[in-house]
Coordinates of N, CA and C in Angstrom, one line a residue:
R20 N -15.3 -4.3 18.6 CA -15.5 -5.0 19.9 C -16.1 -4.2 21.0
S21 N -16.2 -2.8 20.7 CA -16.9 -2.0 21.7 C -18.4 -1.8 21.4
S22 N -18.9 -2.5 20.4 CA -20.3 -2.4 20.1 C -21.1 -3.2 21.0
D23 N -22.4 -2.9 21.1 CA -23.3 -3.8 21.9 C -23.3 -5.2 21.4
V24 N -23.4 -5.3 20.0 CA -23.3 -6.6 19.4 C -22.2 -6.5 18.4
W25 N -21.2 -7.4 18.5 CA -20.0 -7.4 17.7 C -20.0 -8.6 16.8
R26 N -19.9 -8.4 15.5 CA -19.8 -9.5 14.6 C -18.5 -9.4 13.8
T27 N -17.8 -10.5 13.8 CA -16.5 -10.4 13.2 C -16.6 -10.9 11.7
Y28 N -15.7 -10.5 10.9 CA -15.7 -11.0 9.5 C -14.7 -12.1 9.3
V29 N -14.1 -12.6 10.4 CA -13.2 -13.7 10.3 C -13.9 -14.9 9.7
P30 N -13.3 -15.4 8.6 CA -14.0 -16.6 8.0 C -13.9 -17.9 8.9
P31 N -14.8 -18.8 8.7 CA -14.8 -20.0 9.4 C -13.5 -20.8 9.2
A32 N -13.2 -21.7 10.2 CA -11.9 -22.4 10.1 C -11.8 -23.3 8.8
Q33 N -12.9 -23.9 8.4 CA -12.9 -24.7 7.2 C -12.5 -23.9 5.9
D34 N -12.9 -22.6 5.9 CA -12.5 -21.8 4.7 C -11.0 -21.5 4.8
W35 N -10.4 -21.3 6.0 CA -9.0 -21.1 6.1 C -8.2 -22.4 5.7
Q36 N -8.7 -23.5 6.2 CA -8.0 -24.8 5.8 C -8.0 -25.0 4.3
R37 N -9.2 -24.7 3.7 CA -9.3 -24.9 2.2 C -8.3 -24.0 1.5
G38 N -8.2 -22.8 1.9 CA -7.3 -21.8 1.3 C -5.9 -22.1 1.5
L39 N -5.5 -22.5 2.7 CA -4.1 -22.8 3.0 C -3.7 -24.1 2.4
A40 N -4.6 -25.0 2.0 CA -4.2 -26.2 1.4 C -3.9 -26.1 -0.1
L41 N -4.3 -25.0 -0.7 CA -4.1 -24.8 -2.1 C -2.6 -24.6 -2.4
P42 N -2.2 -25.2 -3.5 CA -0.8 -25.1 -3.9 C -0.5 -23.6 -4.3
A43 N 0.7 -23.2 -4.2 CA 1.1 -21.9 -4.5 C 0.9 -21.7 -6.0
V44 N 0.5 -20.5 -6.4 CA 0.3 -20.2 -7.8 C 1.7 -19.9 -8.5
E45 N 1.9 -20.6 -9.6 CA 3.2 -20.4 -10.2 C 3.2 -19.2 -11.2
V46 N 2.1 -19.0 -11.9 CA 2.0 -18.0 -12.9 C 1.1 -16.9 -12.3
R47 N 1.6 -15.7 -12.2 CA 0.9 -14.5 -11.7 C 0.5 -13.6 -12.9
E48 N -0.4 -12.8 -12.7 CA -0.8 -11.8 -13.6 C 0.4 -10.8 -13.9
S49 N 0.4 -10.1 -15.0 CA 1.5 -9.2 -15.4 C 1.5 -8.0 -14.5
V50 N 0.4 -7.6 -14.0 CA 0.3 -6.4 -13.1 C 0.4 -7.0 -11.6
P51 N 1.0 -6.3 -10.7 CA 1.2 -6.9 -9.4 C 0.0 -6.9 -8.5
A52 N -1.1 -6.1 -8.7 CA -2.1 -6.0 -7.8 C -3.5 -6.0 -8.4
V53 N -4.5 -6.3 -7.5 CA -5.9 -6.4 -7.9 C -6.7 -5.6 -7.0
L54 N -7.8 -5.1 -7.5 CA -8.8 -4.4 -6.6 C -10.2 -4.9 -7.0
F55 N -11.0 -5.2 -5.9 CA -12.4 -5.4 -6.1 C -13.1 -4.4 -5.3
Q56 N -13.7 -3.4 -6.0 CA -14.4 -2.4 -5.2 C -15.6 -1.9 -6.1
S57 N -16.8 -2.0 -5.6 CA -17.9 -1.6 -6.3 C -18.7 -0.6 -5.5
A58 N -18.7 -0.7 -4.2 CA -19.5 0.3 -3.3 C -19.0 1.7 -3.5
N59 N -20.0 2.6 -3.6 CA -19.6 4.0 -3.8 C -19.5 4.7 -2.4
S60 N -19.5 4.0 -1.4 CA -19.3 4.5 0.0 C -17.9 4.8 0.2
D61 N -17.5 6.0 0.5 CA -16.1 6.4 0.8 C -16.1 7.4 1.9
R62 N -16.0 6.9 3.1 CA -15.9 7.8 4.3 C -14.5 8.1 4.7
C63 N -13.5 7.6 3.9 CA -12.1 7.7 4.4 C -11.1 8.2 3.3
G64 N -11.6 8.6 2.2 CA -10.7 9.0 1.1 C -10.1 8.0 0.3
R65 N -10.6 6.7 0.3 CA -10.0 5.7 -0.4 C -10.0 5.9 -1.9
D66 N -11.1 6.5 -2.4 CA -11.3 6.6 -3.9 C -10.2 7.5 -4.5
P67 N -10.0 8.7 -4.0 CA -8.9 9.5 -4.5 C -7.5 8.9 -4.3
Y68 N -7.3 8.2 -3.2 CA -6.1 7.5 -3.0 C -5.8 6.5 -4.1
L69 N -6.8 5.6 -4.3 CA -6.7 4.6 -5.3 C -6.5 5.1 -6.7
S70 N -7.2 6.2 -7.0 CA -7.1 6.8 -8.3 C -5.7 7.4 -8.5
E71 N -5.1 8.0 -7.5 CA -3.7 8.4 -7.6 C -2.8 7.3 -7.7
L72 N -3.0 6.2 -6.9 CA -2.1 5.1 -6.9 C -2.0 4.5 -8.4
M73 N -3.2 4.5 -9.0 CA -3.2 3.9 -10.4 C -2.3 4.7 -11.4
Q74 N -2.0 5.9 -11.0 CA -1.1 6.7 -11.9 C 0.4 6.2 -11.8
Y75 N 0.7 5.6 -10.6 CA 2.1 5.1 -10.3 C 2.3 3.6 -10.4
L76 N 1.2 2.9 -10.3 CA 1.3 1.4 -10.2 C 0.1 0.8 -11.0
P77 N 0.3 0.1 -12.1 CA -0.8 -0.5 -12.7 C -1.4 -1.6 -11.9
F78 N -2.7 -1.7 -11.8 CA -3.4 -2.8 -11.2 C -4.7 -3.0 -11.9
D79 N -5.2 -4.3 -11.8 CA -6.5 -4.6 -12.4 C -7.6 -4.4 -11.4
S80 N -8.7 -3.8 -11.9 CA -9.8 -3.4 -11.0 C -11.0 -4.1 -11.6
Y81 N -11.6 -5.1 -10.9 CA -12.7 -5.9 -11.3 C -14.1 -5.3 -10.9
G82 N -14.1 -4.4 -10.0 CA -15.4 -3.8 -9.5 C -15.8 -2.7 -10.4
R83 N -16.9 -2.0 -9.9 CA -17.4 -0.8 -10.7 C -16.4 0.4 -10.6
F84 N -15.7 0.5 -9.5 CA -14.8 1.6 -9.3 C -13.5 1.3 -10.1
L85 N -13.1 2.3 -11.0 CA -11.9 2.2 -11.8 C -11.8 0.9 -12.6
N86 N -13.0 0.4 -13.0 CA -13.0 -0.9 -13.7 C -12.2 -0.9 -15.0
N87 N -11.3 -1.9 -15.1 CA -10.5 -2.1 -16.3 C -10.4 -3.6 -16.6
R88 N -11.1 -4.4 -15.9 CA -11.0 -5.9 -16.1 C -12.3 -6.5 -15.7
T89 N -12.6 -7.6 -16.4 CA -13.8 -8.4 -16.0 C -13.4 -9.9 -15.8
V90 N -14.2 -10.6 -15.0 CA -14.0 -12.0 -14.8 C -14.2 -12.7 -16.0
S91 N -13.3 -13.6 -16.4 CA -13.5 -14.3 -17.7 C -14.3 -15.6 -17.3
G92 N -15.2 -15.9 -18.2 CA -16.1 -17.1 -18.0 C -17.2 -16.7 -17.1
P93 N -18.0 -17.7 -16.6 CA -19.1 -17.5 -15.8 C -18.7 -16.9 -14.4
D94 N -19.5 -15.9 -14.0 CA -19.2 -15.3 -12.7 C -20.0 -16.0 -11.6
H95 N -19.3 -16.7 -10.7 CA -19.9 -17.4 -9.6 C -19.8 -16.7 -8.3
G96 N -19.8 -15.3 -8.3 CA -19.7 -14.5 -7.1 C -18.4 -14.7 -6.4
T97 N -18.5 -14.9 -5.1 CA -17.4 -15.0 -4.2 C -16.4 -16.0 -4.6
E98 N -16.8 -17.2 -5.1 CA -15.9 -18.2 -5.6 C -15.0 -17.7 -6.7
S99 N -15.7 -17.0 -7.7 CA -14.9 -16.5 -8.8 C -13.9 -15.4 -8.3
K100 N -14.3 -14.6 -7.4 CA -13.4 -13.6 -6.8 C -12.2 -14.2 -6.2
L101 N -12.4 -15.3 -5.4 CA -11.3 -15.9 -4.7 C -10.3 -16.5 -5.7
Q102 N -10.8 -17.1 -6.8 CA -9.9 -17.6 -7.8 C -9.1 -16.6 -8.5
V103 N -9.7 -15.4 -8.7 CA -9.0 -14.3 -9.2 C -7.9 -13.8 -8.3
L104 N -8.2 -13.7 -7.0 CA -7.2 -13.2 -6.0 C -6.0 -14.0 -6.0
R105 N -6.1 -15.3 -6.3 CA -5.0 -16.2 -6.3 C -3.9 -15.8 -7.3
R106 N -4.3 -15.1 -8.4 CA -3.4 -14.9 -9.5 C -2.6 -13.6 -9.3
Y107 N -2.8 -12.9 -8.2 CA -2.1 -11.6 -8.0 C -1.2 -11.7 -6.8
R108 N -0.1 -11.0 -6.9 CA 0.8 -10.9 -5.7 C 0.2 -10.2 -4.6
F109 N -0.5 -9.1 -4.9 CA -1.1 -8.2 -3.9 C -2.6 -7.9 -4.2
T110 N -3.3 -7.7 -3.1 CA -4.7 -7.3 -3.2 C -4.9 -6.0 -2.5
L111 N -5.4 -5.0 -3.2 CA -5.6 -3.7 -2.6 C -6.9 -3.9 -1.7
A112 N -6.7 -3.9 -0.4 CA -7.8 -4.1 0.6 C -8.0 -2.8 1.3
F113 N -8.8 -2.0 0.7 CA -9.1 -0.6 1.3 C -10.5 -0.6 1.8
E114 N -10.6 -0.5 3.1 CA -12.0 -0.5 3.7 C -12.7 0.9 3.4
N115 N -14.0 0.8 3.4 CA -14.8 2.1 3.2 C -14.9 2.9 4.4
S116 N -14.4 2.4 5.5 CA -14.4 3.2 6.8 C -13.2 2.8 7.6
I117 N -12.6 3.7 8.2 CA -11.4 3.4 9.1 C -11.8 3.6 10.5
E118 N -12.1 2.4 11.1 CA -12.5 2.3 12.5 C -11.9 1.1 13.2
P119 N -11.6 1.2 14.5 CA -11.0 0.1 15.1 C -11.9 -1.1 15.0
D120 N -11.3 -2.3 14.8 CA -12.0 -3.6 14.7 C -12.8 -3.8 13.4
Y121 N -12.9 -2.8 12.5 CA -13.6 -3.0 11.3 C -12.7 -3.5 10.2
V122 N -12.5 -4.9 10.3 CA -11.7 -5.6 9.4 C -12.6 -6.6 8.6
T123 N -12.7 -6.4 7.3 CA -13.7 -7.2 6.6 C -13.0 -8.3 5.7
E124 N -13.9 -8.9 4.9 CA -13.4 -9.9 3.9 C -12.3 -9.3 3.0
K125 N -12.3 -8.0 2.8 CA -11.2 -7.4 2.0 C -9.9 -7.8 2.5
F126 N -9.7 -8.0 3.8 CA -8.4 -8.4 4.4 C -8.3 -9.9 4.4
F127 N -9.3 -10.6 4.8 CA -9.2 -12.0 5.0 C -9.1 -12.9 3.7
Q128 N -9.9 -12.5 2.7 CA -9.9 -13.3 1.5 C -8.6 -13.4 0.8
P129 N -7.9 -12.3 0.6 CA -6.5 -12.5 0.0 C -5.6 -13.4 0.8
L130 N -5.6 -13.2 2.1 CA -4.8 -14.0 3.0 C -5.0 -15.5 2.7
M131 N -6.3 -15.9 2.7 CA -6.7 -17.3 2.5 C -6.2 -17.8 1.1
M132 N -6.2 -16.9 0.1 CA -5.9 -17.4 -1.2 C -4.5 -17.2 -1.7
G133 N -3.6 -16.7 -0.8 CA -2.2 -16.6 -1.2 C -1.8 -15.3 -1.8
S134 N -2.6 -14.3 -1.7 CA -2.3 -12.9 -2.1 C -2.1 -12.1 -0.9
V135 N -1.1 -11.2 -1.0 CA -0.8 -10.3 0.2 C -1.7 -9.1 0.2
P136 N -2.5 -8.9 1.3 CA -3.3 -7.7 1.3 C -2.5 -6.5 1.5
V137 N -2.8 -5.5 0.8 CA -2.2 -4.1 1.0 C -3.4 -3.4 1.6
Y138 N -3.3 -3.2 2.9 CA -4.4 -2.8 3.7 C -4.4 -1.4 4.2
R139 N -5.6 -0.8 4.1 CA -5.8 0.6 4.6 C -7.2 0.5 5.2
G140 N -7.2 0.6 6.5 CA -8.5 0.5 7.3 C -8.3 0.5 8.8
A141 N -8.8 -0.5 9.5 CA -8.7 -0.5 10.9 C -7.3 -0.3 11.4
P142 N -7.1 0.7 12.4 CA -5.8 0.9 12.9 C -5.2 -0.3 13.7
N143 N -6.1 -1.2 14.1 CA -5.7 -2.3 14.9 C -5.7 -3.6 14.1
V144 N -5.6 -3.5 12.8 CA -5.7 -4.7 11.9 C -4.7 -5.8 12.3
V145 N -3.6 -5.5 12.9 CA -2.6 -6.5 13.3 C -3.2 -7.4 14.3
D146 N -4.2 -7.0 15.1 CA -4.9 -7.9 16.1 C -5.6 -9.0 15.4
F147 N -5.9 -8.8 14.1 CA -6.7 -9.8 13.3 C -5.8 -10.6 12.4
A148 N -4.6 -10.2 12.2 CA -3.7 -10.8 11.2 C -3.1 -12.1 11.7
P149 N -2.9 -13.1 10.8 CA -2.3 -14.3 11.3 C -0.8 -14.1 11.7
D150 N -0.2 -13.1 11.2 CA 1.2 -12.7 11.5 C 1.4 -11.2 11.2
P151 N 2.1 -10.5 12.0 CA 2.3 -9.1 11.7 C 3.0 -8.8 10.4
G152 N 3.7 -9.8 9.8 CA 4.3 -9.6 8.5 C 3.6 -10.2 7.4
S153 N 2.3 -10.5 7.6 CA 1.5 -11.1 6.5 C 0.7 -10.1 5.6
F154 N 0.9 -8.8 5.8 CA 0.2 -7.8 5.0 C 1.1 -6.6 5.0
I155 N 0.7 -5.7 4.1 CA 1.4 -4.4 4.0 C 0.4 -3.3 4.5
D156 N 0.8 -2.6 5.4 CA 0.0 -1.5 6.0 C 0.2 -0.2 5.1
A157 N -0.8 0.2 4.4 CA -0.7 1.3 3.5 C -1.1 2.6 4.2
S158 N -1.5 2.5 5.5 CA -2.1 3.7 6.1 C -1.2 4.9 6.3
Q159 N 0.1 4.7 6.3 CA 1.0 5.8 6.5 C 1.8 6.1 5.3
M160 N 1.4 5.5 4.1 CA 2.1 5.7 2.9 C 1.3 6.6 1.9
T161 N 2.0 7.4 1.1 CA 1.4 8.1 0.0 C 1.2 7.1 -1.1
P162 N 0.3 7.5 -2.0 CA 0.1 6.6 -3.2 C 1.4 6.3 -3.9
R163 N 2.2 7.4 -4.1 CA 3.5 7.2 -4.8 C 4.5 6.4 -4.0
G164 N 4.5 6.6 -2.7 CA 5.4 5.8 -1.8 C 5.0 4.3 -1.8
L165 N 3.7 4.1 -1.8 CA 3.2 2.7 -1.8 C 3.5 2.0 -3.1
A166 N 3.4 2.7 -4.2 CA 3.7 2.1 -5.5 C 5.2 1.7 -5.5
G167 N 6.0 2.6 -5.1 CA 7.5 2.3 -5.0 C 7.8 1.1 -4.1
H168 N 7.1 1.0 -3.0 CA 7.3 -0.1 -2.0 C 6.9 -1.4 -2.7
L169 N 5.8 -1.4 -3.3 CA 5.3 -2.7 -4.0 C 6.2 -3.1 -5.1
R170 N 6.7 -2.1 -5.9 CA 7.6 -2.5 -7.0 C 8.9 -3.1 -6.4
T171 N 9.4 -2.5 -5.3 CA 10.6 -3.1 -4.7 C 10.4 -4.5 -4.3
I172 N 9.2 -4.8 -3.7 CA 9.0 -6.2 -3.2 C 8.8 -7.1 -4.4
V173 N 8.2 -6.7 -5.5 CA 8.0 -7.5 -6.7 C 9.4 -7.9 -7.2
E174 N 10.3 -7.0 -7.2 CA 11.7 -7.3 -7.7 C 12.5 -8.1 -6.7
D175 N 12.1 -8.3 -5.5 CA 12.8 -9.0 -4.5 C 12.0 -10.2 -4.1
E176 N 12.2 -11.4 -4.7 CA 11.5 -12.6 -4.4 C 11.6 -13.0 -3.0
A177 N 12.7 -12.8 -2.3 CA 12.9 -13.2 -0.9 C 12.0 -12.3 0.0
A178 N 11.9 -11.0 -0.3 CA 11.0 -10.1 0.4 C 9.6 -10.5 0.3
Y179 N 9.2 -10.9 -0.9 CA 7.8 -11.3 -1.2 C 7.6 -12.7 -0.4
A180 N 8.5 -13.6 -0.5 CA 8.3 -14.9 0.2 C 8.2 -14.7 1.7
R181 N 8.8 -13.7 2.3 CA 8.7 -13.4 3.7 C 7.2 -13.0 4.1
L182 N 6.5 -12.3 3.2 CA 5.2 -11.9 3.4 C 4.2 -13.1 3.4
L183 N 4.6 -14.2 2.8 CA 3.8 -15.5 2.7 C 4.3 -16.6 3.7
A184 N 5.4 -16.3 4.4 CA 6.0 -17.4 5.2 C 5.0 -17.9 6.2
W185 N 4.2 -17.1 6.8 CA 3.2 -17.5 7.8 C 2.3 -18.7 7.4
R186 N 2.1 -18.8 6.0 CA 1.2 -19.9 5.5 C 1.8 -21.3 5.8
T187 N 3.1 -21.4 6.0 CA 3.6 -22.7 6.1 C 4.1 -23.0 7.6
E188 N 3.9 -22.0 8.4 CA 4.4 -22.2 9.8 C 3.2 -22.7 10.7
P189 N 3.5 -23.4 11.7 CA 2.5 -23.9 12.6 C 1.7 -22.8 13.2

């Protein structure tokens, strides 16, 4: 917002409405989290963090970085990605730069599709969130600590439901 020209990544209202209207996913993937990362730009140490996290928590990675899964069927770009996000409890939403106001689709797409973003990026991300409890802030956690926290939430359905409660509130 301090730029001469500021462009937000917040999706249009019709995209939010479409995502929020989707029914909850009943069957989730066996691993709790998903990552979509292909860019090799890493100005904030996300690559080593995610590599270490993978030692403590299994997650599916569809991008070029740490790739261990591919989209089944035809790949229709963003639409295919959005459908994949729906199948995971958590989406690892790690920005390639940690700067105020730099909150990208990595944060918004999982929210729209019913996956909880595990976010590491803009220190003021809460200003862009639909609810302060709608995401997990990984910025102050070690990879091992984050893995333990996510496993605890997976085992506690009520805790996970609280992360999604904003979707049904006015």
